[in-house]
Structures are given as C-alpha cells and as structure tokens.
Coordinates of C-alpha atoms and ligand atoms in Angstrom, one line a residue:
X21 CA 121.5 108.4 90.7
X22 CA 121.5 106.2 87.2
X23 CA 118.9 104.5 85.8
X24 CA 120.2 101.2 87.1
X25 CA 119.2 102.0 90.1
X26 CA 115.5 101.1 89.2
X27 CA 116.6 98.1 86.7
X28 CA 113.9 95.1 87.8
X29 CA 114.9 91.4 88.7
X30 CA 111.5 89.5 89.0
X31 CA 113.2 86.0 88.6
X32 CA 114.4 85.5 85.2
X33 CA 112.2 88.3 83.7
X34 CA 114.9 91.0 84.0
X35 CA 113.4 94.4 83.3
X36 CA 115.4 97.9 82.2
X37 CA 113.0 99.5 84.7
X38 CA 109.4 99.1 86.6
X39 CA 107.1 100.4 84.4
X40 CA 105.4 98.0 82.0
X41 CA 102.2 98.4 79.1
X42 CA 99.4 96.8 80.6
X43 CA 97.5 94.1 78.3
X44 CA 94.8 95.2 75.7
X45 CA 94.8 98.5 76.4
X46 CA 95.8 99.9 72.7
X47 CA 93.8 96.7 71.0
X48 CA 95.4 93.8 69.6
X49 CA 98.7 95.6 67.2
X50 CA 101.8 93.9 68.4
X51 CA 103.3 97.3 67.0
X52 CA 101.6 99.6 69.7
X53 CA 103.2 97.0 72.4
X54 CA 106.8 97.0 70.7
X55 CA 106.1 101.1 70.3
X56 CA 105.4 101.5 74.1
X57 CA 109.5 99.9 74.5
X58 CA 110.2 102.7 72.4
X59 CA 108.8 105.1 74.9
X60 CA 110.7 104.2 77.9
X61 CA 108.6 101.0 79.3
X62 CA 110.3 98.4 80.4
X63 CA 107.9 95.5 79.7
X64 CA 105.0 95.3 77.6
X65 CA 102.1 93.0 77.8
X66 CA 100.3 91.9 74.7
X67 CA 96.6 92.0 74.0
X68 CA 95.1 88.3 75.7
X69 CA 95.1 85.9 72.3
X70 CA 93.0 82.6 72.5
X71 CA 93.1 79.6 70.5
X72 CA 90.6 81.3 67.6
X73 CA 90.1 84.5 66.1
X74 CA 87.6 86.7 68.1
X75 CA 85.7 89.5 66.6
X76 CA 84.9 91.4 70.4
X77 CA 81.6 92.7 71.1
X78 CA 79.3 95.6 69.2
X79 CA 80.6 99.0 69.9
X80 CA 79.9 100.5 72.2
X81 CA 82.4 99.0 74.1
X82 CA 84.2 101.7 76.3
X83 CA 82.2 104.4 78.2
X84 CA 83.8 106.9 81.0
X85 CA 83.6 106.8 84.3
X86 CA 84.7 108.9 87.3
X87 CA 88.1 108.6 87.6
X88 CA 88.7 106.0 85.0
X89 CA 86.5 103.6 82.4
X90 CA 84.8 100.6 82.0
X91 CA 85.1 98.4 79.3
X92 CA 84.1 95.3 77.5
X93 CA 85.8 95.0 74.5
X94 CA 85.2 91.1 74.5
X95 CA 88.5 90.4 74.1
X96 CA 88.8 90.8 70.3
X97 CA 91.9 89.1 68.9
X98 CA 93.7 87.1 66.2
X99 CA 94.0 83.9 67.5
X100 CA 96.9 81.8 68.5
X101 CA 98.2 80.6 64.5
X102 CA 98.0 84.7 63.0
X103 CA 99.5 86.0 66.6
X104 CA 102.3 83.5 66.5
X105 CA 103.3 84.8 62.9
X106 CA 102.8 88.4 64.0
X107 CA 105.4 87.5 66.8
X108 CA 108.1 86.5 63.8
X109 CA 108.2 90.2 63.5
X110 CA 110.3 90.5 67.1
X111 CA 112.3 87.5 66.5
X112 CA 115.7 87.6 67.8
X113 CA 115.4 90.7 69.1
X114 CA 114.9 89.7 72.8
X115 CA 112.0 92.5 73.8
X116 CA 111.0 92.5 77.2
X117 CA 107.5 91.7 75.9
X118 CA 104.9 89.4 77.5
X119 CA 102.0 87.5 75.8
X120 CA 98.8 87.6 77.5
X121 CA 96.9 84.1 76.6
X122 CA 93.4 83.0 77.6
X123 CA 90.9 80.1 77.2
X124 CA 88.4 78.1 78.2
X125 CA 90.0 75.4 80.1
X126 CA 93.5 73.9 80.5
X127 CA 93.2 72.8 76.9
X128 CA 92.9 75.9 75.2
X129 CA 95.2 77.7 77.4
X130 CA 97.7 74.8 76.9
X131 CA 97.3 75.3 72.6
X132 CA 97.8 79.0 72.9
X133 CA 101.2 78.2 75.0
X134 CA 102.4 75.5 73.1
X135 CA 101.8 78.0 69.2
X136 CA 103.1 80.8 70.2
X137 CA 106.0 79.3 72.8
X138 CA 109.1 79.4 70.1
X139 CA 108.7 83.0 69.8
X140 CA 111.0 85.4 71.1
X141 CA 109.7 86.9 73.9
X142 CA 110.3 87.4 77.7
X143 CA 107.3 85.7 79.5
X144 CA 103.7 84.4 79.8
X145 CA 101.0 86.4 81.3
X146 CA 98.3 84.3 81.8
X147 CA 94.6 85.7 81.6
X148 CA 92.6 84.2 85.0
X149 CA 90.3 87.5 85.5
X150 CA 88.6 89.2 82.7
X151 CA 85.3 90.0 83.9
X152 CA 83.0 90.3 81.1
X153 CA 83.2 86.9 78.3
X154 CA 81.5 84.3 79.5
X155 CA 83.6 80.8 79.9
X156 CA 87.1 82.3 80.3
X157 CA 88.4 84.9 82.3
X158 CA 87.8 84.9 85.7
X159 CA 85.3 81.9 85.2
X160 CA 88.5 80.0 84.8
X161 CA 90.4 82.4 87.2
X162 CA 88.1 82.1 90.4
X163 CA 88.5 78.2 90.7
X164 CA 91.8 77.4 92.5
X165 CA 91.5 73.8 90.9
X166 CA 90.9 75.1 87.4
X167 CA 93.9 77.9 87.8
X168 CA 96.2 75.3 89.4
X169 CA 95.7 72.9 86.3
X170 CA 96.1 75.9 83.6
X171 CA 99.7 76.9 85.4
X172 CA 100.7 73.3 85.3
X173 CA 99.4 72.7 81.5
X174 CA 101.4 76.0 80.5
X175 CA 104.5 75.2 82.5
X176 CA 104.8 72.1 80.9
X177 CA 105.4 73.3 77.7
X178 CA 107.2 76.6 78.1
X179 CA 110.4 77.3 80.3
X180 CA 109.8 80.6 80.1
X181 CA 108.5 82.3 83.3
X182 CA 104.6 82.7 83.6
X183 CA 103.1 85.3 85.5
X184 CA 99.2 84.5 86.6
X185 CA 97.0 87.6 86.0
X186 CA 94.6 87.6 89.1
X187 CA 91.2 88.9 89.5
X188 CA 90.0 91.4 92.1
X189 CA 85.9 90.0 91.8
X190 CA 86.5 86.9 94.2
X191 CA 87.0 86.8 97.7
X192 CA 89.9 83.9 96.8
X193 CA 92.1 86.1 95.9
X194 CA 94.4 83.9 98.2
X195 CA 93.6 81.1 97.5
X196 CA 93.5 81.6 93.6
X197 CA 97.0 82.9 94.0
X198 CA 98.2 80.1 96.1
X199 CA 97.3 77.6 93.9
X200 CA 98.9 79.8 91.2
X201 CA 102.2 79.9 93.0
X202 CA 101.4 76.0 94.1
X203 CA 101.6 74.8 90.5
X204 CA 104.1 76.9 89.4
X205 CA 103.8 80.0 88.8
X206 CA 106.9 82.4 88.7
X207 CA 105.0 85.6 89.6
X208 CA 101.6 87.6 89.7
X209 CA 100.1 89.8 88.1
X210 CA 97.4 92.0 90.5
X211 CA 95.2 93.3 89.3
X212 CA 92.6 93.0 86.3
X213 CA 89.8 95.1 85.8
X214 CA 86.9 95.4 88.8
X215 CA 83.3 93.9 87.3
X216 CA 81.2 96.8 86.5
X217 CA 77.9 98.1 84.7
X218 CA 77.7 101.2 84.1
X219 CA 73.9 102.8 83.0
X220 CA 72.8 105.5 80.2
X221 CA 70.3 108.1 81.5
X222 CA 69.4 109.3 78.3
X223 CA 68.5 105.7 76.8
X224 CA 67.6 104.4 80.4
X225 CA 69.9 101.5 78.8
X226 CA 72.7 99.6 79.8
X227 CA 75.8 101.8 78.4
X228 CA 77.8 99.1 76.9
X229 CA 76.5 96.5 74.5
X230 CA 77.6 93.4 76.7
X231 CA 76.2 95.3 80.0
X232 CA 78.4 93.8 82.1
X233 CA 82.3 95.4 81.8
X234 CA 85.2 96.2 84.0
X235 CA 86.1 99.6 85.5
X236 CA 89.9 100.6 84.9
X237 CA 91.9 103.8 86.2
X238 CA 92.4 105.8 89.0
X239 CA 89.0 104.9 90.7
X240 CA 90.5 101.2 91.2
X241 CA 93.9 101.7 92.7
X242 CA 93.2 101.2 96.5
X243 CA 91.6 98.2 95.6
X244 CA 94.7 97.2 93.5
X245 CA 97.0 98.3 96.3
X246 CA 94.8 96.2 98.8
X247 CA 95.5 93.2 96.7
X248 CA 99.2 93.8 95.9
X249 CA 99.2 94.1 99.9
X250 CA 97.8 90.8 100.9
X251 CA 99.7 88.6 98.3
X252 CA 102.9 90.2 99.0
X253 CA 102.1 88.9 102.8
X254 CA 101.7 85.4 102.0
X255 CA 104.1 85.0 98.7
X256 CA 107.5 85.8 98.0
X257 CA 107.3 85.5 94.2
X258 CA 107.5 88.7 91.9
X259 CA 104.1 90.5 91.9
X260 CA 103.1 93.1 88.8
X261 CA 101.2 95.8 90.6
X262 CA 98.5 96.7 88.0
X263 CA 95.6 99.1 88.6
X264 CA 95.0 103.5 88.2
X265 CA 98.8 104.0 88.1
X266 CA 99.2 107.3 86.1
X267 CA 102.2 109.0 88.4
X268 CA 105.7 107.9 89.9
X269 CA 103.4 108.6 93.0
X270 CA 101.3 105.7 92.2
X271 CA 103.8 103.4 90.9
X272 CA 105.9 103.9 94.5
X273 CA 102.6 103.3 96.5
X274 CA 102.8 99.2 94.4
X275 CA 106.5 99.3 95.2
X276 CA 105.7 99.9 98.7
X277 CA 102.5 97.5 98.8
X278 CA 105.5 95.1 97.4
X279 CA 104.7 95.1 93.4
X280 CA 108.8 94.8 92.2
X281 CA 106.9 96.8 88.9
X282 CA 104.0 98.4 87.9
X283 CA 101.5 97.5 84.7
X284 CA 100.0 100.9 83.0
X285 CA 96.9 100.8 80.9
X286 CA 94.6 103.4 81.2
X287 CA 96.8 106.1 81.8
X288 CA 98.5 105.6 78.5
X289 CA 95.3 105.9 76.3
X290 CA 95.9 110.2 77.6
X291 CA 99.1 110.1 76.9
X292 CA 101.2 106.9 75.5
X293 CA 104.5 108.6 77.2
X294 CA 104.0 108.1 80.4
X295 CA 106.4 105.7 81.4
X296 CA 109.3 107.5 81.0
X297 CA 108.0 110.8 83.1
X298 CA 107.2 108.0 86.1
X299 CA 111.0 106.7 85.6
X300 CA 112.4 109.9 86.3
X301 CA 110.2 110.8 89.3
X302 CA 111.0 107.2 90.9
X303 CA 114.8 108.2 90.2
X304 CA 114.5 110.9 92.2
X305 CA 112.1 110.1 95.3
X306 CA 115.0 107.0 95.9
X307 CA 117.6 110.1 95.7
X308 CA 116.3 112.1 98.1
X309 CA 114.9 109.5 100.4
X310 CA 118.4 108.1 99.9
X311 CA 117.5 104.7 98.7
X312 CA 120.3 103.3 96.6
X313 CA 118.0 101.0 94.5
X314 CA 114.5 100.3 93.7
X315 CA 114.9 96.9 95.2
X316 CA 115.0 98.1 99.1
X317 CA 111.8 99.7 98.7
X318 CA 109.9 96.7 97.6
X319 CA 107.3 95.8 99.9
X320 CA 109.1 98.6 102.8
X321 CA 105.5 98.9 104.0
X322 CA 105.0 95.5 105.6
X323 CA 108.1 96.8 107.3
X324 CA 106.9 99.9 108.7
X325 CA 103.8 99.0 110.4
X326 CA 101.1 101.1 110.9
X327 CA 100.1 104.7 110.4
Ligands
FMN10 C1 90.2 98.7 76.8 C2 90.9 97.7 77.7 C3 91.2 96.4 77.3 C4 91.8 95.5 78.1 N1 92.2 94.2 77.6 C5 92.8 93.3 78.4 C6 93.2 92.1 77.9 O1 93.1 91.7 76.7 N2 93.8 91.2 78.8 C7 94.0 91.5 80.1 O2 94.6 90.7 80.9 N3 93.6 92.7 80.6 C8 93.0 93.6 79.8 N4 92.7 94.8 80.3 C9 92.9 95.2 81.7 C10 94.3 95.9 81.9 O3 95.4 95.2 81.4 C11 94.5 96.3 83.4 O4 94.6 95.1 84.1 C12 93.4 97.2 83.9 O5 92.9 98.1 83.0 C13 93.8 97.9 85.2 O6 94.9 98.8 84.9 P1 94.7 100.4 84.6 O7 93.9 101.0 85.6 O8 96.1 100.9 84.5 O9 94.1 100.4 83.2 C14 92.1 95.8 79.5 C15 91.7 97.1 79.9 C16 91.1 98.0 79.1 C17 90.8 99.4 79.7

C-alpha cells in the first residue's frame, strides 16, 4: 500500500497525510512548525497570535500530570504585524501550515485575519477554547453568538478555509459548533485543552503561576474521542481530531470517531518525530484490514453500532 493511500481531502485543505503539529506546543518559532513538515507531518498549526505582542505568564507555566500536563503558558506571542513578517519566510512555498489566531471579540479576531491573510499559507485555525487568559479563549468560544460572529468576521476577509478550534469545558459543545458550521466554517478542530488546576504539596500552593491551566496528553483522549464522536453525528464538515494522540493506535481511534486527521501536541515535546512512525502504522492497519484508503475508515464507527 503507498502513502497515498492516507493522503487527506478536508475540503480545500488537501493534506500529504493525517497527522498534523498541534498549536503552541513548541512556543511561538514559526521554524519548529515549518521543522515538524520536515519530519513527516502533514499539517502544522502555528502558535495562537493576537492582535498585540503578549509576554505569557511567570514561569512556572507547565507542570506534569498523570498521563499528560497542564499548562498555562498565557498564550505568549508576537502579535499580528511581527507574525505576518515572520510568515514572509514561507512565501511561495505553499506549506500545509495553519495559523492559529485569537482575540477578544470579532474585532480583534477580524485584525489578526485581515494582517496576516496575504501570507502563504493553507488555512485559519481559529482559537474559541483556551482555558486559562481571561477575555479570549473559550470566553469567546462558549458563546454560540460570539463564535458565530468571529467565523463570519474572518470569512469575510479571507477565502481560505477556516477551521473553528472548539473547547471541551462547555456543555455547548453543539451548539458552539453549530453556530461555527452555521456562519461558515469549513471544518473543526476538537479538541483544546481540558480546564485544570493542578496543586503543589510541598508549597501547599497552586503549581502554576496563573492557577488555573489546561491538562493535555494521554489522560484527555476519551474525552477528545467523545467530542470528535458527537460532532461527527450532527456535521459533515472536516473535523481535526486533537487530544493524547501519541500512536497510529490513537490516531485510528479519531479516524474511526470520524476525525479525517489527527492534531499532535504533547506527544511531540518526547519525541518531535512522531508523525512519521504513526504514518507507517496507519499504512499498515488499512493493509491488513484491507482498507484501500484512509478515507473509508472515516467515521466507520457510527457505522458499526455498538460493542
Ligand atoms: C504548552 C502548550 C501550549 C499550547 N498552546 C496552544 C495555543 O497557542 N493555541 C491553541 O489553540 N492550543 C494550544 N495548546 C493546545 C494544543 O494545541 C492541543 O489542543 C492540546 O494540547 C491537546 O492535544 P495533545 O493532547 O496532543 O497535546 C497548547 C498546549 C500545550 C501543552
């Protein structure tokens, strides 16, 4: 079997294969995202950039967890202007690479889209779900309204396809996605990090200077899967299965759910590689379950019913 066999269609965001960098993972280094092409992903994400330069909280900012971390790095970034002449590095060389924007309202997500938009890259990921800065992030992200008129504000200056990054912390998960897919959107992203606050014993302290963060790895993938599940029942656009993938195991459990590719974060802090090694694995499960593309098996659990 060739490696077209897992090449990924997800409207016009053609992919060379499923596996994809997850945002903000490796900081805000448009290098690291170009460097994880390199390594076999087919996609990258940038770092989320807002409309102004953002220094990110006092370290610490990361601490471990069981199976997986929690973070809140504050989303630390250039801002729109610098990030827009960092992209000039990429021009014309049509990477499969995604900027991650954020803000505050349908204004500042509108800026960031409209700075950065004559770039070459693939696609918009737009931020609606990071748990831990206050006034953006899944402040924005939990109000179908608000989410409905960032889409729309971003559609209507870009042509390129936006995918909405959702957030696991709401019970309108639904809802926030049909309003996504109601104004616009081209596909999903599911999911961001799970809102979290992890304790020091030792300092009988919070462990990370904002408190609040968002757990990340293995320790969230059911939850992810659950998500992937229930939009994948309601909506036929794309979805980005995010969420503890660290095997081809993992990534075929989204493609199942009915993710058409999986976003890696974590995982790749332990070893940046990893895409490649889940390319070959996915290769060979569709060989010897005798699936001739990656396609058929997108979303084959809605069509096997249950256990
Ligand atoms: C250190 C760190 C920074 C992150 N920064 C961002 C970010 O800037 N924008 C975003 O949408 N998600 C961000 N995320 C969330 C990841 O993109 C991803 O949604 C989440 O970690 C779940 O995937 P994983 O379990 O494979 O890490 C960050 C996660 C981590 C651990």
């Amino acid at each position: 079997m060739s490696v077209e066999a897992i090449a990924v269609k997800m409207g016009d965001l053609q992919l060379a294969n499923p596996t994809v960098l997850a945002s903000g993972v490796h900081g805000s280094s448009l290098s690291k995202v170009v460097e994880a092409l390199r390594y076999g992903a087919g996609g990258a994400v940038t770092k989320s950039i807002g409309p102004l330069p953002r220094d990110g909280y006092a370290e610490p900012t990361l601490v471990e967890a069981d199976s997986g971390m929690v973070n809140a790095a504050g989303l630390p970034n250039p801002g729109a202007d610098r990030f827009a002449e960092e992209l000039a590095s990429i021009q014309g060389k049509h990477l499969p690479v995604l900027v991650s924007i954020f803000g505050g309202d349908e204004k500042e997500f509108r800026r960031v889209a409209e700075t950065v938009e004559k770039r070459d890259f693939a696609a918009f990921e737009l931020n609606l779900s990071c748990p831990h800065v206050k006034g953006v992030g899944t402040e924005v992200g939990h109000d179908p309204e608000e989410v409905s008129s960032v889409v729309k504000a971003v559609k209507r200056v870009s042509k390129k396809p936006v995918f909405a990054k959702l957030s696991p912390n709401t019970d309108r998960l639904v809802e926030v996605a049909q309003a996504a897919v109601d104004a616009g959107a081209d596909g999903l992203t599911a999911i961001n990090t799970i809102s979290a606050f992890p304790i020091d014993v030792e300092t009988g302290r919070q462990a990370l200077s904002n408190g609040l963060g968002g757990l990340s790895g293995g320790a969230i993938r059911p939850v992810a899967l659950r998500c992937v599940y229930q939009l994948r029942e309601r909506f036929d656009v794309p979805i980005m299965g995010c969420g503890g993938v660290s095997t081809w195991e993992h990534a075929v459990q989204f493609f199942l759910a009915g993710a058409g590719a999986v976003q890696i974060g974590t995982a790749t802090m332990t070893k940046f590689a990893i895409f490649n090694d889940i390319n070959v694995g996915v290769i060979s499960y569709l060989d010897r379950k005798g699936v001739k593309s990656l396609e058929e098996l997108v979303g084959a659990a809605h069509r096997m019913g249950g256990a």
